[in-house]
Amino acid sequence: MADNRVIHVLLIVGGGFHDFDLVRLELLTLLRENPRIRTTCTNDWRDIAALEQADMVIAYTTNIFPDADGLAALRRFLDRGGRWLAIHGASAYIEFKGPQVEIGGIKLPGLTDTPDRQPDYMDLLGCRFVSHLAPQEIVVESVSDHEIVRGLEPFAVVDEPYILEIRGDCEVLLSSRYTGEAPGYVKGPWLEDLPRPQALLHRQGKGEALFLAPGHCIGPYDLRPFIDELPAHPGPWANPTYRELLRRAIRWGTGAPVLA
């Protein structure tokens, strides 16, 4: 008999400094490829009832974190076997450390700092954002035989090259290499030529969290009030290999054959 069960996905998209409308639309378009998926959309972690019902959670956020009740619900979700896809800024807590600075015409209230103020959340995710280099093209390649990345050819994207702190036992799936300054950040420069994780898998209870670092995109007005307008950039969202990676992540998260 055909499997016609409904799959519940909680999609959390919100925060600042990114084109969240573009991301929401792209993710909903990919989710719609499976007619059994029903998606609840929100911009924070407050819908605990939806989290309790979810088979998969997808988060594309910046500075949006669950409160104590939400964090406990997220832990229960993972412990019971739920799968969480966190993209780009979902690993980031940021605050500004004065005095005011101007970087490329963008007036910030201070340098961007990333203190470890959400340790329990980061421990569940398996990593924490520390800093990033100036946006540039990076080449991302598979370093694992996990089915999410198996057989993927190296691909180039224009993104914010992330520096991550790994938390706990994680399997790195994608990697890149880069060195350079970190304009506007407290932490940097990053001058050691090291492999830099771009996707990693962290197991928690019966569940797993998958973090994907590439995913930056910006609209013309998304950095107000720091700058009135700037050139829009979609980042990797139109890249066919990146979209295939997201498709595989959604299949992984919803229990479908990943290499369909």
PDB file of C-alpha atoms in Angstrom:
ATOM      1  CA  MET A   1       0.000   0.000   0.000  1.00  0.00           C
ATOM      2  CA  ALA A   2       1.289   3.453  -0.880  1.00  0.00           C
ATOM      3  CA  ASP A   3       2.613   5.648   1.926  1.00  0.00           C
ATOM      4  CA  ASN A   4       0.217   8.622   1.995  1.00  0.00           C
ATOM      5  CA  ARG A   5       0.873   9.917   5.493  1.00  0.00           C
ATOM      6  CA  VAL A   6       1.104  13.662   5.994  1.00  0.00           C
ATOM      7  CA  ILE A   7       4.575  14.976   6.837  1.00  0.00           C
ATOM      8  CA  HIS A   8       4.691  18.029   9.095  1.00  0.00           C
ATOM      9  CA  VAL A   9       7.458  20.585   8.612  1.00  0.00           C
ATOM     10  CA  LEU A  10       7.984  23.652  10.786  1.00  0.00           C
ATOM     11  CA  LEU A  11       9.666  26.416   8.783  1.00  0.00           C
ATOM     12  CA  ILE A  12      11.195  29.219  10.867  1.00  0.00           C
ATOM     13  CA  VAL A  13      12.491  32.190   8.841  1.00  0.00           C
ATOM     14  CA  GLY A  14      13.237  35.535  10.466  1.00  0.00           C
ATOM     15  CA  GLY A  15      15.669  37.937  12.065  1.00  0.00           C
ATOM     16  CA  GLY A  16      17.715  40.625  10.370  1.00  0.00           C
ATOM     17  CA  PHE A  17      20.317  41.444   7.711  1.00  0.00           C
ATOM     18  CA  HIS A  18      19.108  38.936   5.069  1.00  0.00           C
ATOM     19  CA  ASP A  19      16.466  38.594   2.350  1.00  0.00           C
ATOM     20  CA  PHE A  20      14.094  36.406   4.319  1.00  0.00           C
ATOM     21  CA  ASP A  21      11.297  36.678   1.750  1.00  0.00           C
ATOM     22  CA  LEU A  22      13.538  35.167  -0.932  1.00  0.00           C
ATOM     23  CA  VAL A  23      14.597  32.332   1.368  1.00  0.00           C
ATOM     24  CA  ARG A  24      11.055  31.586   2.530  1.00  0.00           C
ATOM     25  CA  LEU A  25       9.811  31.426  -1.064  1.00  0.00           C
ATOM     26  CA  GLU A  26      12.674  29.203  -2.224  1.00  0.00           C
ATOM     27  CA  LEU A  27      12.278  26.765   0.669  1.00  0.00           C
ATOM     28  CA  LEU A  28       8.507  26.581   0.279  1.00  0.00           C
ATOM     29  CA  THR A  29       8.973  25.901  -3.437  1.00  0.00           C
ATOM     30  CA  LEU A  30      11.279  22.989  -2.650  1.00  0.00           C
ATOM     31  CA  LEU A  31       9.001  21.655   0.076  1.00  0.00           C
ATOM     32  CA  ARG A  32       6.053  21.781  -2.322  1.00  0.00           C
ATOM     33  CA  GLU A  33       7.770  19.180  -4.516  1.00  0.00           C
ATOM     34  CA  ASN A  34       6.525  16.545  -2.056  1.00  0.00           C
ATOM     35  CA  PRO A  35       2.692  16.737  -1.977  1.00  0.00           C
ATOM     36  CA  ARG A  36       2.576  14.945   1.389  1.00  0.00           C
ATOM     37  CA  ILE A  37       4.404  17.796   3.146  1.00  0.00           C
ATOM     38  CA  ARG A  38       2.354  20.332   5.071  1.00  0.00           C
ATOM     39  CA  THR A  39       4.343  23.326   6.278  1.00  0.00           C
ATOM     40  CA  THR A  40       3.748  25.620   9.225  1.00  0.00           C
ATOM     41  CA  CYS A  41       5.501  28.975   8.681  1.00  0.00           C
ATOM     42  CA  THR A  42       6.617  31.238  11.504  1.00  0.00           C
ATOM     43  CA  ASN A  43       9.407  33.708  12.249  1.00  0.00           C
ATOM     44  CA  ASP A  44      10.476  32.482  15.696  1.00  0.00           C
ATOM     45  CA  TRP A  45      10.431  29.453  18.009  1.00  0.00           C
ATOM     46  CA  ARG A  46       7.273  30.292  19.978  1.00  0.00           C
ATOM     47  CA  ASP A  47       4.907  27.810  18.271  1.00  0.00           C
ATOM     48  CA  ILE A  48       5.729  24.903  20.566  1.00  0.00           C
ATOM     49  CA  ALA A  49       2.603  22.984  19.489  1.00  0.00           C
ATOM     50  CA  ALA A  50       3.851  22.976  15.882  1.00  0.00           C
ATOM     51  CA  LEU A  51       7.300  21.901  17.051  1.00  0.00           C
ATOM     52  CA  GLU A  52       5.810  19.034  19.029  1.00  0.00           C
ATOM     53  CA  GLN A  53       3.920  17.863  15.926  1.00  0.00           C
ATOM     54  CA  ALA A  54       6.770  18.346  13.454  1.00  0.00           C
ATOM     55  CA  ASP A  55       8.696  15.613  11.682  1.00  0.00           C
ATOM     56  CA  MET A  56      11.255  18.162  10.480  1.00  0.00           C
ATOM     57  CA  VAL A  57      12.276  21.698  11.431  1.00  0.00           C
ATOM     58  CA  ILE A  58      13.973  24.089   9.015  1.00  0.00           C
ATOM     59  CA  ALA A  59      15.442  27.289  10.455  1.00  0.00           C
ATOM     60  CA  TYR A  60      16.899  30.236   8.558  1.00  0.00           C
ATOM     61  CA  THR A  61      17.288  32.889  11.245  1.00  0.00           C
ATOM     62  CA  THR A  62      19.634  35.454  12.746  1.00  0.00           C
ATOM     63  CA  ASN A  63      19.529  36.267  16.467  1.00  0.00           C
ATOM     64  CA  ILE A  64      16.282  34.312  16.889  1.00  0.00           C
ATOM     65  CA  PHE A  65      16.433  31.724  19.657  1.00  0.00           C
ATOM     66  CA  PRO A  66      13.952  29.627  21.650  1.00  0.00           C
ATOM     67  CA  ASP A  67      13.174  30.553  25.249  1.00  0.00           C
ATOM     68  CA  ALA A  68      13.529  27.938  27.989  1.00  0.00           C
ATOM     69  CA  ASP A  69      10.252  26.195  27.063  1.00  0.00           C
ATOM     70  CA  GLY A  70      11.109  26.266  23.359  1.00  0.00           C
ATOM     71  CA  LEU A  71      14.601  24.936  23.997  1.00  0.00           C
ATOM     72  CA  ALA A  72      13.179  22.051  26.026  1.00  0.00           C
ATOM     73  CA  ALA A  73      10.727  21.324  23.198  1.00  0.00           C
ATOM     74  CA  LEU A  74      13.566  21.398  20.647  1.00  0.00           C
ATOM     75  CA  ARG A  75      15.549  18.929  22.745  1.00  0.00           C
ATOM     76  CA  ARG A  76      12.497  16.629  23.001  1.00  0.00           C
ATOM     77  CA  PHE A  77      12.006  16.919  19.234  1.00  0.00           C
ATOM     78  CA  LEU A  78      15.559  15.767  18.586  1.00  0.00           C
ATOM     79  CA  ASP A  79      15.560  13.125  21.303  1.00  0.00           C
ATOM     80  CA  ARG A  80      12.475  11.456  19.786  1.00  0.00           C
ATOM     81  CA  GLY A  81      14.088  11.300  16.349  1.00  0.00           C
ATOM     82  CA  GLY A  82      13.255  14.650  14.750  1.00  0.00           C
ATOM     83  CA  ARG A  83      15.528  16.169  12.146  1.00  0.00           C
ATOM     84  CA  TRP A  84      16.537  19.819  12.096  1.00  0.00           C
ATOM     85  CA  LEU A  85      18.004  21.639   9.108  1.00  0.00           C
ATOM     86  CA  ALA A  86      19.614  24.929  10.175  1.00  0.00           C
ATOM     87  CA  ILE A  87      20.933  27.225   7.465  1.00  0.00           C
ATOM     88  CA  HIS A  88      23.486  30.045   7.553  1.00  0.00           C
ATOM     89  CA  GLY A  89      22.673  32.591  10.304  1.00  0.00           C
ATOM     90  CA  ALA A  90      20.752  30.019  12.353  1.00  0.00           C
ATOM     91  CA  SER A  91      24.099  29.378  14.079  1.00  0.00           C
ATOM     92  CA  ALA A  92      24.695  33.057  14.825  1.00  0.00           C
ATOM     93  CA  TYR A  93      24.282  35.156  17.921  1.00  0.00           C
ATOM     94  CA  ILE A  94      25.621  38.662  17.240  1.00  0.00           C
ATOM     95  CA  GLU A  95      25.851  41.958  19.078  1.00  0.00           C
ATOM     96  CA  PHE A  96      27.679  45.206  18.384  1.00  0.00           C
ATOM     97  CA  LYS A  97      30.675  46.345  20.367  1.00  0.00           C
ATOM     98  CA  GLY A  98      31.261  50.126  20.089  1.00  0.00           C
ATOM     99  CA  PRO A  99      32.393  52.617  18.984  1.00  0.00           C
ATOM    100  CA  GLN A 100      30.646  53.157  15.628  1.00  0.00           C
ATOM    101  CA  VAL A 101      32.535  51.960  12.551  1.00  0.00           C
ATOM    102  CA  GLU A 102      32.003  52.359   8.810  1.00  0.00           C
ATOM    103  CA  ILE A 103      32.739  49.374   6.552  1.00  0.00           C
ATOM    104  CA  GLY A 104      32.290  49.876   2.824  1.00  0.00           C
ATOM    105  CA  GLY A 105      29.756  52.651   3.319  1.00  0.00           C
ATOM    106  CA  ILE A 106      27.809  50.658   5.946  1.00  0.00           C
ATOM    107  CA  LYS A 107      27.680  52.493   9.288  1.00  0.00           C
ATOM    108  CA  LEU A 108      27.565  49.980  12.122  1.00  0.00           C
ATOM    109  CA  PRO A 109      27.000  50.863  15.797  1.00  0.00           C
ATOM    110  CA  GLY A 110      30.187  48.961  16.593  1.00  0.00           C
ATOM    111  CA  LEU A 111      32.223  45.945  15.563  1.00  0.00           C
ATOM    112  CA  THR A 112      30.206  42.734  15.275  1.00  0.00           C
ATOM    113  CA  ASP A 113      30.856  40.446  18.225  1.00  0.00           C
ATOM    114  CA  THR A 114      29.726  36.830  18.676  1.00  0.00           C
ATOM    115  CA  PRO A 115      29.882  35.939  22.381  1.00  0.00           C
ATOM    116  CA  ASP A 116      28.650  32.514  23.444  1.00  0.00           C
ATOM    117  CA  ARG A 117      25.318  33.660  24.914  1.00  0.00           C
ATOM    118  CA  GLN A 118      23.158  30.749  23.655  1.00  0.00           C
ATOM    119  CA  PRO A 119      25.270  27.754  24.708  1.00  0.00           C
ATOM    120  CA  ASP A 120      22.459  25.198  25.118  1.00  0.00           C
ATOM    121  CA  TYR A 121      21.062  25.972  21.670  1.00  0.00           C
ATOM    122  CA  MET A 122      24.500  25.798  20.065  1.00  0.00           C
ATOM    123  CA  ASP A 123      25.191  22.485  21.803  1.00  0.00           C
ATOM    124  CA  LEU A 124      22.030  21.011  20.239  1.00  0.00           C
ATOM    125  CA  LEU A 125      22.994  22.379  16.836  1.00  0.00           C
ATOM    126  CA  GLY A 126      26.584  21.182  17.065  1.00  0.00           C
ATOM    127  CA  CYS A 127      28.297  24.421  16.100  1.00  0.00           C
ATOM    128  CA  ARG A 128      28.470  28.169  16.686  1.00  0.00           C
ATOM    129  CA  PHE A 129      29.149  31.013  14.267  1.00  0.00           C
ATOM    130  CA  VAL A 130      32.263  32.991  15.250  1.00  0.00           C
ATOM    131  CA  SER A 131      33.044  35.324  12.326  1.00  0.00           C
ATOM    132  CA  HIS A 132      33.116  35.547   8.551  1.00  0.00           C
ATOM    133  CA  LEU A 133      35.400  36.887   5.860  1.00  0.00           C
ATOM    134  CA  ALA A 134      34.225  39.474   3.336  1.00  0.00           C
ATOM    135  CA  PRO A 135      31.674  38.026   0.874  1.00  0.00           C
ATOM    136  CA  GLN A 136      33.492  36.285  -1.958  1.00  0.00           C
ATOM    137  CA  GLU A 137      33.412  33.229  -4.173  1.00  0.00           C
ATOM    138  CA  ILE A 138      34.298  30.011  -2.388  1.00  0.00           C
ATOM    139  CA  VAL A 139      34.489  26.456  -3.683  1.00  0.00           C
ATOM    140  CA  VAL A 140      32.601  23.902  -1.609  1.00  0.00           C
ATOM    141  CA  GLU A 141      33.297  20.174  -1.889  1.00  0.00           C
ATOM    142  CA  SER A 142      32.043  16.959  -0.349  1.00  0.00           C
ATOM    143  CA  VAL A 143      34.316  15.316   2.235  1.00  0.00           C
ATOM    144  CA  SER A 144      31.930  12.510   3.239  1.00  0.00           C
ATOM    145  CA  ASP A 145      30.128   9.548   1.718  1.00  0.00           C
ATOM    146  CA  HIS A 146      26.927  10.461   3.561  1.00  0.00           C
ATOM    147  CA  GLU A 147      23.993  10.271   1.164  1.00  0.00           C
ATOM    148  CA  ILE A 148      23.206  13.982   1.628  1.00  0.00           C
ATOM    149  CA  VAL A 149      26.450  14.858  -0.171  1.00  0.00           C
ATOM    150  CA  ARG A 150      27.415  11.619  -1.919  1.00  0.00           C
ATOM    151  CA  GLY A 151      28.548  12.244  -5.488  1.00  0.00           C
ATOM    152  CA  LEU A 152      28.092  16.016  -5.382  1.00  0.00           C
ATOM    153  CA  GLU A 153      30.584  17.789  -7.595  1.00  0.00           C
ATOM    154  CA  PRO A 154      32.513  20.724  -6.093  1.00  0.00           C
ATOM    155  CA  PHE A 155      30.538  23.917  -6.604  1.00  0.00           C
ATOM    156  CA  ALA A 156      31.349  27.634  -6.394  1.00  0.00           C
ATOM    157  CA  VAL A 157      29.099  30.112  -4.591  1.00  0.00           C
ATOM    158  CA  VAL A 158      29.397  33.758  -3.612  1.00  0.00           C
ATOM    159  CA  ASP A 159      28.762  33.806   0.103  1.00  0.00           C
ATOM    160  CA  GLU A 160      30.031  34.881   3.506  1.00  0.00           C
ATOM    161  CA  PRO A 161      32.893  32.474   4.290  1.00  0.00           C
ATOM    162  CA  TYR A 162      31.985  31.300   7.779  1.00  0.00           C
ATOM    163  CA  ILE A 163      34.298  30.554  10.674  1.00  0.00           C
ATOM    164  CA  LEU A 164      32.626  28.022  12.968  1.00  0.00           C
ATOM    165  CA  GLU A 165      33.264  26.567  16.397  1.00  0.00           C
ATOM    166  CA  ILE A 166      32.337  22.871  16.444  1.00  0.00           C
ATOM    167  CA  ARG A 167      30.362  21.694  19.491  1.00  0.00           C
ATOM    168  CA  GLY A 168      30.388  18.015  20.373  1.00  0.00           C
ATOM    169  CA  ASP A 169      30.782  15.062  18.029  1.00  0.00           C
ATOM    170  CA  CYS A 170      29.966  16.157  14.475  1.00  0.00           C
ATOM    171  CA  GLU A 171      30.471  14.659  11.033  1.00  0.00           C
ATOM    172  CA  VAL A 172      31.692  17.220   8.512  1.00  0.00           C
ATOM    173  CA  LEU A 173      29.938  16.713   5.159  1.00  0.00           C
ATOM    174  CA  LEU A 174      31.127  19.709   3.112  1.00  0.00           C
ATOM    175  CA  SER A 175      34.291  21.765   3.378  1.00  0.00           C
ATOM    176  CA  SER A 176      36.083  24.713   1.808  1.00  0.00           C
ATOM    177  CA  ARG A 177      39.381  26.551   2.283  1.00  0.00           C
ATOM    178  CA  TYR A 178      39.942  30.295   2.591  1.00  0.00           C
ATOM    179  CA  THR A 179      41.971  32.840   4.507  1.00  0.00           C
ATOM    180  CA  GLY A 180      41.665  36.570   4.974  1.00  0.00           C
ATOM    181  CA  GLU A 181      40.402  39.537   6.932  1.00  0.00           C
ATOM    182  CA  ALA A 182      37.045  39.682   8.691  1.00  0.00           C
ATOM    183  CA  PRO A 183      35.937  43.307   8.085  1.00  0.00           C
ATOM    184  CA  GLY A 184      33.694  44.647  10.823  1.00  0.00           C
ATOM    185  CA  TYR A 185      34.146  41.664  13.164  1.00  0.00           C
ATOM    186  CA  VAL A 186      35.820  41.558  16.561  1.00  0.00           C
ATOM    187  CA  LYS A 187      37.301  38.133  15.818  1.00  0.00           C
ATOM    188  CA  GLY A 188      39.744  37.947  12.916  1.00  0.00           C
ATOM    189  CA  PRO A 189      41.690  37.934  10.685  1.00  0.00           C
ATOM    190  CA  TRP A 190      41.767  34.224   9.773  1.00  0.00           C
ATOM    191  CA  LEU A 191      45.109  33.559   8.124  1.00  0.00           C
ATOM    192  CA  GLU A 192      45.673  29.826   8.671  1.00  0.00           C
ATOM    193  CA  ASP A 193      45.029  27.768   5.545  1.00  0.00           C
ATOM    194  CA  LEU A 194      42.688  25.210   7.124  1.00  0.00           C
ATOM    195  CA  PRO A 195      39.685  23.191   5.964  1.00  0.00           C
ATOM    196  CA  ARG A 196      36.576  25.171   6.915  1.00  0.00           C
ATOM    197  CA  PRO A 197      33.394  23.125   7.536  1.00  0.00           C
ATOM    198  CA  GLN A 198      30.440  24.112   5.333  1.00  0.00           C
ATOM    199  CA  ALA A 199      27.985  21.406   6.355  1.00  0.00           C
ATOM    200  CA  LEU A 200      28.017  19.204   9.410  1.00  0.00           C
ATOM    201  CA  LEU A 201      25.778  16.628  11.036  1.00  0.00           C
ATOM    202  CA  HIS A 202      25.278  16.462  14.807  1.00  0.00           C
ATOM    203  CA  ARG A 203      23.411  13.630  16.510  1.00  0.00           C
ATOM    204  CA  GLN A 204      21.213  14.287  19.537  1.00  0.00           C
ATOM    205  CA  GLY A 205      19.236  11.436  21.075  1.00  0.00           C
ATOM    206  CA  LYS A 206      17.487   9.599  18.235  1.00  0.00           C
ATOM    207  CA  GLY A 207      17.521  12.740  16.077  1.00  0.00           C
ATOM    208  CA  GLU A 208      20.005  14.787  14.103  1.00  0.00           C
ATOM    209  CA  ALA A 209      20.783  18.414  13.331  1.00  0.00           C
ATOM    210  CA  LEU A 210      22.214  19.328   9.938  1.00  0.00           C
ATOM    211  CA  PHE A 211      23.878  22.734   9.654  1.00  0.00           C
ATOM    212  CA  LEU A 212      24.559  24.299   6.255  1.00  0.00           C
ATOM    213  CA  ALA A 213      26.801  27.378   6.337  1.00  0.00           C
ATOM    214  CA  PRO A 214      26.309  28.776   2.788  1.00  0.00           C
ATOM    215  CA  GLY A 215      23.019  30.572   2.315  1.00  0.00           C
ATOM    216  CA  HIS A 216      23.633  34.302   2.523  1.00  0.00           C
ATOM    217  CA  CYS A 217      21.384  36.553   0.459  1.00  0.00           C
ATOM    218  CA  ILE A 218      20.586  40.226   0.730  1.00  0.00           C
ATOM    219  CA  GLY A 219      17.942  42.539  -0.690  1.00  0.00           C
ATOM    220  CA  PRO A 220      18.465  46.243  -1.435  1.00  0.00           C
ATOM    221  CA  TYR A 221      16.915  47.442   1.835  1.00  0.00           C
ATOM    222  CA  ASP A 222      17.848  44.649   4.253  1.00  0.00           C
ATOM    223  CA  LEU A 223      20.670  46.530   6.000  1.00  0.00           C
ATOM    224  CA  ARG A 224      18.629  49.577   7.003  1.00  0.00           C
ATOM    225  CA  PRO A 225      19.271  51.637   9.128  1.00  0.00           C
ATOM    226  CA  PHE A 226      22.993  50.929   8.601  1.00  0.00           C
ATOM    227  CA  ILE A 227      22.828  51.820   4.893  1.00  0.00           C
ATOM    228  CA  ASP A 228      19.830  53.115   2.953  1.00  0.00           C
ATOM    229  CA  GLU A 229      20.254  50.886  -0.093  1.00  0.00           C
ATOM    230  CA  LEU A 230      22.796  48.424  -1.459  1.00  0.00           C
ATOM    231  CA  PRO A 231      23.009  46.031  -4.413  1.00  0.00           C
ATOM    232  CA  ALA A 232      20.864  42.939  -3.974  1.00  0.00           C
ATOM    233  CA  HIS A 233      22.562  39.565  -4.135  1.00  0.00           C
ATOM    234  CA  PRO A 234      20.823  36.146  -4.090  1.00  0.00           C
ATOM    235  CA  GLY A 235      23.911  34.279  -2.889  1.00  0.00           C
ATOM    236  CA  PRO A 236      23.802  30.535  -3.622  1.00  0.00           C
ATOM    237  CA  TRP A 237      20.011  30.184  -3.861  1.00  0.00           C
ATOM    238  CA  ALA A 238      19.940  29.908  -7.662  1.00  0.00           C
ATOM    239  CA  ASN A 239      22.933  27.548  -7.818  1.00  0.00           C
ATOM    240  CA  PRO A 240      21.703  24.136  -9.075  1.00  0.00           C
ATOM    241  CA  THR A 241      24.087  22.110  -6.890  1.00  0.00           C
ATOM    242  CA  TYR A 242      23.107  24.086  -3.804  1.00  0.00           C
ATOM    243  CA  ARG A 243      19.443  23.495  -4.609  1.00  0.00           C
ATOM    244  CA  GLU A 244      20.110  19.778  -5.039  1.00  0.00           C
ATOM    245  CA  LEU A 245      21.779  19.824  -1.632  1.00  0.00           C
ATOM    246  CA  LEU A 246      18.662  21.431  -0.143  1.00  0.00           C
ATOM    247  CA  ARG A 247      16.426  18.859  -1.868  1.00  0.00           C
ATOM    248  CA  ARG A 248      18.471  16.053  -0.376  1.00  0.00           C
ATOM    249  CA  ALA A 249      18.359  17.711   3.044  1.00  0.00           C
ATOM    250  CA  ILE A 250      14.560  17.928   2.841  1.00  0.00           C
ATOM    251  CA  ARG A 251      14.302  14.266   1.836  1.00  0.00           C
ATOM    252  CA  TRP A 252      16.652  13.367   4.703  1.00  0.00           C
ATOM    253  CA  GLY A 253      14.574  15.414   7.115  1.00  0.00           C
ATOM    254  CA  THR A 254      11.218  13.995   6.027  1.00  0.00           C
ATOM    255  CA  GLY A 255      12.236  10.351   5.771  1.00  0.00           C
ATOM    256  CA  ALA A 256      12.127  10.091   1.970  1.00  0.00           C
ATOM    257  CA  PRO A 257      14.879   8.326  -0.003  1.00  0.00           C
ATOM    258  CA  VAL A 258      17.639  10.917  -0.077  1.00  0.00           C
ATOM    259  CA  LEU A 259      19.076   9.868  -3.452  1.00  0.00           C
ATOM    260  CA  ALA A 260      15.708   9.787  -5.179  1.00  0.00           C
TER     261      ALA A 260
END
